[in-house]
Tab-separated table of C-alpha atoms in Angstrom:
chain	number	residue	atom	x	y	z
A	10	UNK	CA	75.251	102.318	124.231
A	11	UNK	CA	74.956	98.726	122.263
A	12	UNK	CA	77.046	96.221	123.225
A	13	UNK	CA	80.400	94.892	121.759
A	14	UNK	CA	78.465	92.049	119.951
A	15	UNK	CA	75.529	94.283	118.505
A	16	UNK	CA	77.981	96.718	117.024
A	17	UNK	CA	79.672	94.036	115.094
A	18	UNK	CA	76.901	92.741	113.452
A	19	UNK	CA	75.968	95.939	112.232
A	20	UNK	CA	76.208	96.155	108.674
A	21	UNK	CA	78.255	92.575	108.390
A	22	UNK	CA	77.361	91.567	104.945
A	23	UNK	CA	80.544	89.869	104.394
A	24	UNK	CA	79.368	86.912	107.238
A	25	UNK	CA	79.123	84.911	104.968
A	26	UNK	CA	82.792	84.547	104.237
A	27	UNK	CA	83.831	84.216	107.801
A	28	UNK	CA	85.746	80.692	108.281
A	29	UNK	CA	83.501	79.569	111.277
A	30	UNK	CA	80.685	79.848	108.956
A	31	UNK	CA	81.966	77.451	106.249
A	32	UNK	CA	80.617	73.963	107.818
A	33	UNK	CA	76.690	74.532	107.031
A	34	UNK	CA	75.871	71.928	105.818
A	35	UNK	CA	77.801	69.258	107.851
A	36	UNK	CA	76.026	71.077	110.931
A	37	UNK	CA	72.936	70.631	109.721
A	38	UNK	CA	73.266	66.654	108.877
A	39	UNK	CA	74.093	66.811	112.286
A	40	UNK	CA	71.332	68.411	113.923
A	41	UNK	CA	69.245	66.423	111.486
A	42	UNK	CA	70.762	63.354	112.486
A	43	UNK	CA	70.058	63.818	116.130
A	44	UNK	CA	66.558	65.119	115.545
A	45	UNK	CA	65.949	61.652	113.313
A	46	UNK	CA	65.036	63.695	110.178
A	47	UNK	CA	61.378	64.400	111.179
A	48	UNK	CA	60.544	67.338	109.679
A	49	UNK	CA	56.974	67.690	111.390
A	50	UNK	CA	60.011	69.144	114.040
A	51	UNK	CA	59.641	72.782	114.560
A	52	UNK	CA	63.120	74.535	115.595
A	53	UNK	CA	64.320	77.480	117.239
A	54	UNK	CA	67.660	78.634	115.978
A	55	UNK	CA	69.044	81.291	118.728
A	56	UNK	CA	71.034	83.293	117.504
A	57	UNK	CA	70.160	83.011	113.922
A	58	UNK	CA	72.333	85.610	112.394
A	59	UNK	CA	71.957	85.520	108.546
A	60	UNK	CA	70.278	82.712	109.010
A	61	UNK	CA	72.515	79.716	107.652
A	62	UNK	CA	70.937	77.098	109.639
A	63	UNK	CA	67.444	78.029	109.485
A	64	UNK	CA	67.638	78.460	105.930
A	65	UNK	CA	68.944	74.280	105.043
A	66	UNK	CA	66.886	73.363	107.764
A	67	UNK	CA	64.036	74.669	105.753
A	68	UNK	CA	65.268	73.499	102.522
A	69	UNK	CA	64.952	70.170	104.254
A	70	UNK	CA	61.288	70.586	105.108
A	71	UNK	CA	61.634	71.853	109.031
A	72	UNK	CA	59.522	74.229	110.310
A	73	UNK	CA	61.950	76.894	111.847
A	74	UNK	CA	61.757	80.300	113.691
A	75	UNK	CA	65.052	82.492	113.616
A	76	UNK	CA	65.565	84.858	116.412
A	77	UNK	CA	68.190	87.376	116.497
A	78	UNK	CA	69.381	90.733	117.832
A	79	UNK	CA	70.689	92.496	114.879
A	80	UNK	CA	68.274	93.997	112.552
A	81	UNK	CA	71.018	94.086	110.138
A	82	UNK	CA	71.595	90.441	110.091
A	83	UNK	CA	67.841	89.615	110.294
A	84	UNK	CA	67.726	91.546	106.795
A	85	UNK	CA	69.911	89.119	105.233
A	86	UNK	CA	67.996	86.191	106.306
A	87	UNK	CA	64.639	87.860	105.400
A	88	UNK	CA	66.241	88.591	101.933
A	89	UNK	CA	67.488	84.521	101.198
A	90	UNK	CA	64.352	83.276	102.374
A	91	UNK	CA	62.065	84.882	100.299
A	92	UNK	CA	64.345	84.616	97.086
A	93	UNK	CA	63.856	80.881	97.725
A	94	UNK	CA	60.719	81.137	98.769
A	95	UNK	CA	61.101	79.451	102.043
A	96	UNK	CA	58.505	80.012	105.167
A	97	UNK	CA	60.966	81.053	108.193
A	98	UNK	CA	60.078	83.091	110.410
A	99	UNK	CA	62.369	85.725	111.284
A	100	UNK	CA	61.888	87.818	114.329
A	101	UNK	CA	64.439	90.699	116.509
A	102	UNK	CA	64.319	88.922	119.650
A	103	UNK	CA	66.432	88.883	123.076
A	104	UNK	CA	67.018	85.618	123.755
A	105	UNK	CA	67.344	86.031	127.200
A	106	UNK	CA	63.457	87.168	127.936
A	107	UNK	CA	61.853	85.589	124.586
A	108	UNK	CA	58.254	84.250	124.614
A	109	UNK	CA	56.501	82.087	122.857
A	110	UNK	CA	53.181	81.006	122.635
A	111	UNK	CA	53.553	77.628	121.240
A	112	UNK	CA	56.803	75.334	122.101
A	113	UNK	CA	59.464	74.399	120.082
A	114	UNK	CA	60.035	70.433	119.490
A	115	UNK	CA	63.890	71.321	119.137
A	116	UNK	CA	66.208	74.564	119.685
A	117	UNK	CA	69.881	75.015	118.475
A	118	UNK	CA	72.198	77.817	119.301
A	119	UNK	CA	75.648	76.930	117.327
A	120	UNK	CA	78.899	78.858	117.165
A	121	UNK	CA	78.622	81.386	119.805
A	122	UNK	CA	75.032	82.537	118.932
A	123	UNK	CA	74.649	84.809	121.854
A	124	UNK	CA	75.261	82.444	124.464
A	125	UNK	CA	78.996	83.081	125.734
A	126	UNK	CA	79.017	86.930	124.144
A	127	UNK	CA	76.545	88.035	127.214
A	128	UNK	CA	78.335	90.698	129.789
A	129	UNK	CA	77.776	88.394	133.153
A	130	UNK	CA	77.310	84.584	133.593
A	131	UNK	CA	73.673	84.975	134.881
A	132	UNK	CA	72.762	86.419	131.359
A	133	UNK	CA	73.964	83.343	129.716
A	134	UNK	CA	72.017	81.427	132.762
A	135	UNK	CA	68.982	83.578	131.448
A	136	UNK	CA	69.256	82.424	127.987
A	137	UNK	CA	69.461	78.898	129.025
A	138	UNK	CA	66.187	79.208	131.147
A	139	UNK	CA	64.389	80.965	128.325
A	140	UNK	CA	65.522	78.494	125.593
A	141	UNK	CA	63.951	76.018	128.111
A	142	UNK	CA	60.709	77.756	128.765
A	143	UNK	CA	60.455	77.434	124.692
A	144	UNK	CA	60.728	73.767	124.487
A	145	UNK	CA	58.213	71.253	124.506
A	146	UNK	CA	58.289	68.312	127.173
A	147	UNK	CA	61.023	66.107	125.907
A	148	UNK	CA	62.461	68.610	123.521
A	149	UNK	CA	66.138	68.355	122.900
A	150	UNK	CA	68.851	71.732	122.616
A	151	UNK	CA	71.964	71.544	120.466
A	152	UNK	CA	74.219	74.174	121.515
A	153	UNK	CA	78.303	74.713	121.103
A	154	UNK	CA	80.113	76.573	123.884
A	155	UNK	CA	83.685	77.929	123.575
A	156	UNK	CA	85.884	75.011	125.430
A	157	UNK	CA	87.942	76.788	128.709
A	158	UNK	CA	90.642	73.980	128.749
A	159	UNK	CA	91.109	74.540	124.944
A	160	UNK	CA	92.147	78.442	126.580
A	161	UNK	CA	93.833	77.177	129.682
A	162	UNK	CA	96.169	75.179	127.361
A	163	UNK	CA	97.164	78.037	125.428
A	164	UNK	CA	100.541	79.314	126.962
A	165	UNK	CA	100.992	82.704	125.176
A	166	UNK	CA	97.299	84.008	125.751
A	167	UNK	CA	97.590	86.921	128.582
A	168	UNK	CA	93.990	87.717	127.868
A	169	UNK	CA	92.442	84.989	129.189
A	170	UNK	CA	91.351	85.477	133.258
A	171	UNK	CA	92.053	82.292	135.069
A	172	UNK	CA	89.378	83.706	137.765
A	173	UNK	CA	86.349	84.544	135.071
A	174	UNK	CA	87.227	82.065	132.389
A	175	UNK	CA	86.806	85.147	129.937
A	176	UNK	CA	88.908	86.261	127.343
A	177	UNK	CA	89.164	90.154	126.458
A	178	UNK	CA	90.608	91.107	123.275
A	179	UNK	CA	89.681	94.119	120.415
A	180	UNK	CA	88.038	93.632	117.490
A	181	UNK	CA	88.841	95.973	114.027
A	182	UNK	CA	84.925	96.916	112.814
A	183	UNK	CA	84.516	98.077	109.468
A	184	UNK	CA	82.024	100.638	109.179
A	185	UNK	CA	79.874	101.652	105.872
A	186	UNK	CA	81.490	104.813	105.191
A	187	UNK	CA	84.808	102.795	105.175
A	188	UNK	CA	86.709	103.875	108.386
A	189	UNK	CA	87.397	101.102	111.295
A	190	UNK	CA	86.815	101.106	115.319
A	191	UNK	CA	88.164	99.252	117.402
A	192	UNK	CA	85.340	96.941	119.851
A	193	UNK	CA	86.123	95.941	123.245
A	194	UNK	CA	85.078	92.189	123.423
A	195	UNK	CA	84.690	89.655	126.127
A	196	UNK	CA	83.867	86.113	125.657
A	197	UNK	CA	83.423	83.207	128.015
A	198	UNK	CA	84.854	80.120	127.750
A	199	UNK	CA	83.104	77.147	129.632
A	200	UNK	CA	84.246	73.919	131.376
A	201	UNK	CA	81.671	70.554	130.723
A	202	UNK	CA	81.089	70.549	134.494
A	203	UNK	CA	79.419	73.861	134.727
A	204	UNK	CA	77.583	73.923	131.948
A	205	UNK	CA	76.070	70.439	132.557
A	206	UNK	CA	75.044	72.284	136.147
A	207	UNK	CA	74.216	75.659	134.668
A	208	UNK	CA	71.767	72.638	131.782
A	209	UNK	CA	70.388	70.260	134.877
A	210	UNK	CA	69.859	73.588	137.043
A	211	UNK	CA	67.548	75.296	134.325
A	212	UNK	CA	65.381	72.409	134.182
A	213	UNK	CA	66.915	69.704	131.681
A	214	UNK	CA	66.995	66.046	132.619
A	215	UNK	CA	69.758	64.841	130.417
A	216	UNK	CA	72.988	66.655	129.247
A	217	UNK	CA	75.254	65.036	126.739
A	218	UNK	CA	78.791	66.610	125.229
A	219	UNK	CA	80.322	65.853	121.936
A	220	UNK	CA	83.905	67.407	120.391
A	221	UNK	CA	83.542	69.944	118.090
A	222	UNK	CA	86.004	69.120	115.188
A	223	UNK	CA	87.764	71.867	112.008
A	224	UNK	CA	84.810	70.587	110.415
A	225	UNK	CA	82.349	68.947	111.725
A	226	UNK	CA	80.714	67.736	115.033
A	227	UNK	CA	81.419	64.102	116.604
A	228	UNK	CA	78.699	62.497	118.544
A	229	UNK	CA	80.440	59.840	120.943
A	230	UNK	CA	83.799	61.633	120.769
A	231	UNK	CA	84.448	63.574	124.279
A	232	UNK	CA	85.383	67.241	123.554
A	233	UNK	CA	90.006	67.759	124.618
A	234	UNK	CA	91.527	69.977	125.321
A	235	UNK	CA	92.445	70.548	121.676
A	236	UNK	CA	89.236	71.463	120.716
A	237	UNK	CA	88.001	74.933	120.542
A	238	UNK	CA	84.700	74.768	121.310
A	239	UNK	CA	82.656	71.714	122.487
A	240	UNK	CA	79.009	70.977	121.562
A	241	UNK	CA	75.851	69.850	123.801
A	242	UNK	CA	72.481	67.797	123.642
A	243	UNK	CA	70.465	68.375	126.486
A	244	UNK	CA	66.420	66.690	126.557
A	245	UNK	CA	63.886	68.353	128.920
């Protein structure tokens, strides 16, 4: 049976108009900023969905590979790449055993793009050691992570598990014949300390946080408590 995060890509055409997908372009000056703009760069983008980031990246003259679980959401990013005629290359991956046979100068895995969803904490560990494997010497990760003091803050949530640092919660899918289910999720929410140990433990030799903002990601600002989800550079 798929899991809770496969089913709800299925079919999800309206993506595009989900709020946590509205910042693009900021995200992208980001990552561009912390890459120095060199577009001989090539990226991974993990968790690529329909393909937002890997399709401005692109625009901007990197060389990027999107990698992705849903064939469904891979469609859609096939589809705006070649009506703009951009060279990405798409590809139904697992992130957690992917291969490569040439390394990646940079990888980014924003907004919950697998990493988090996963059933147990050593399948997230997995990802991180595979995203690793793909890098070149030196090559630098941008990831976000949903922020567990943002969740430990938050009074009225009984769904969160002080012991797991998980929240479970349901999830109305709409289906193409137009009836709804109902998905079981789970998500985990990380502290800075465990992720930097779960980063330095894979293999990286420098981890670095910033806050995610609303709208947009702050370099030099340490991620609150009032922050949602907190993002990560970490250089092999």
């Amino acid at each position: 049976m798929k899991q809770w995060y496969e089913q709800l890509y299925e079919d999800f055409d309206a993506y595009g108009d989900e709020p946590y997908t509205q910042n693009t372009m900021r995200e992208v000056d980001f990552i561009a900023a912390v890459l120095g703009d060199d577009c001989a760069d090539s990226i991974l983008d993990v968790g690529c969905g329909n393909g937002r980031h890997a399709l401005e990246l692109a625009r901007r003259g990197f060389t990027v590979t999107g990698i992705d679980l849903s064939p469904s959401m891979l469609a859609q990013a096939k589809k705006a790449a070649q009506a703009e005629s951009l060279q990405i290359n798409f590809l139904q991956l697992d992130a957690r055993t992917m291969n490569f046979a040439q390394p990646f100068n940079a990888a980014i895995m924003l907004c919950e793009g697998g990493f988090s969803l996963m059933e147990t904490d050593e399948m997230d560990e997995d990802i991180i050691k595979s995203v690793y494997r793909a890098l070149t010497p030196h090559g630098t990760l941008i990831m976000t992570a949903p922020n567990a003091a943002f969740m430990i803050t938050q009074k009225s949530n009984q769904n969160f598990n002080m012991e797991t640092l998980r929240e479970t919660f349901k999830l109305e899918k709409k289906i193409p014949d137009g009836r709804t289910k109902m998905l079981d999720c789970s998500q985990r929410y990380y502290t800075c300390p465990e992720l930097r140990k779960m980063l330095l433990g894979s293999g990286f030799k420098s981890v670095e946080f910033f806050a995610c903002g609303r709208s947009n990601y702050m370099r030099g600002k340490e991620p609150t408590c009032s922050h949602f989800e907190f993002g990560v550079i970490a250089v092999k």
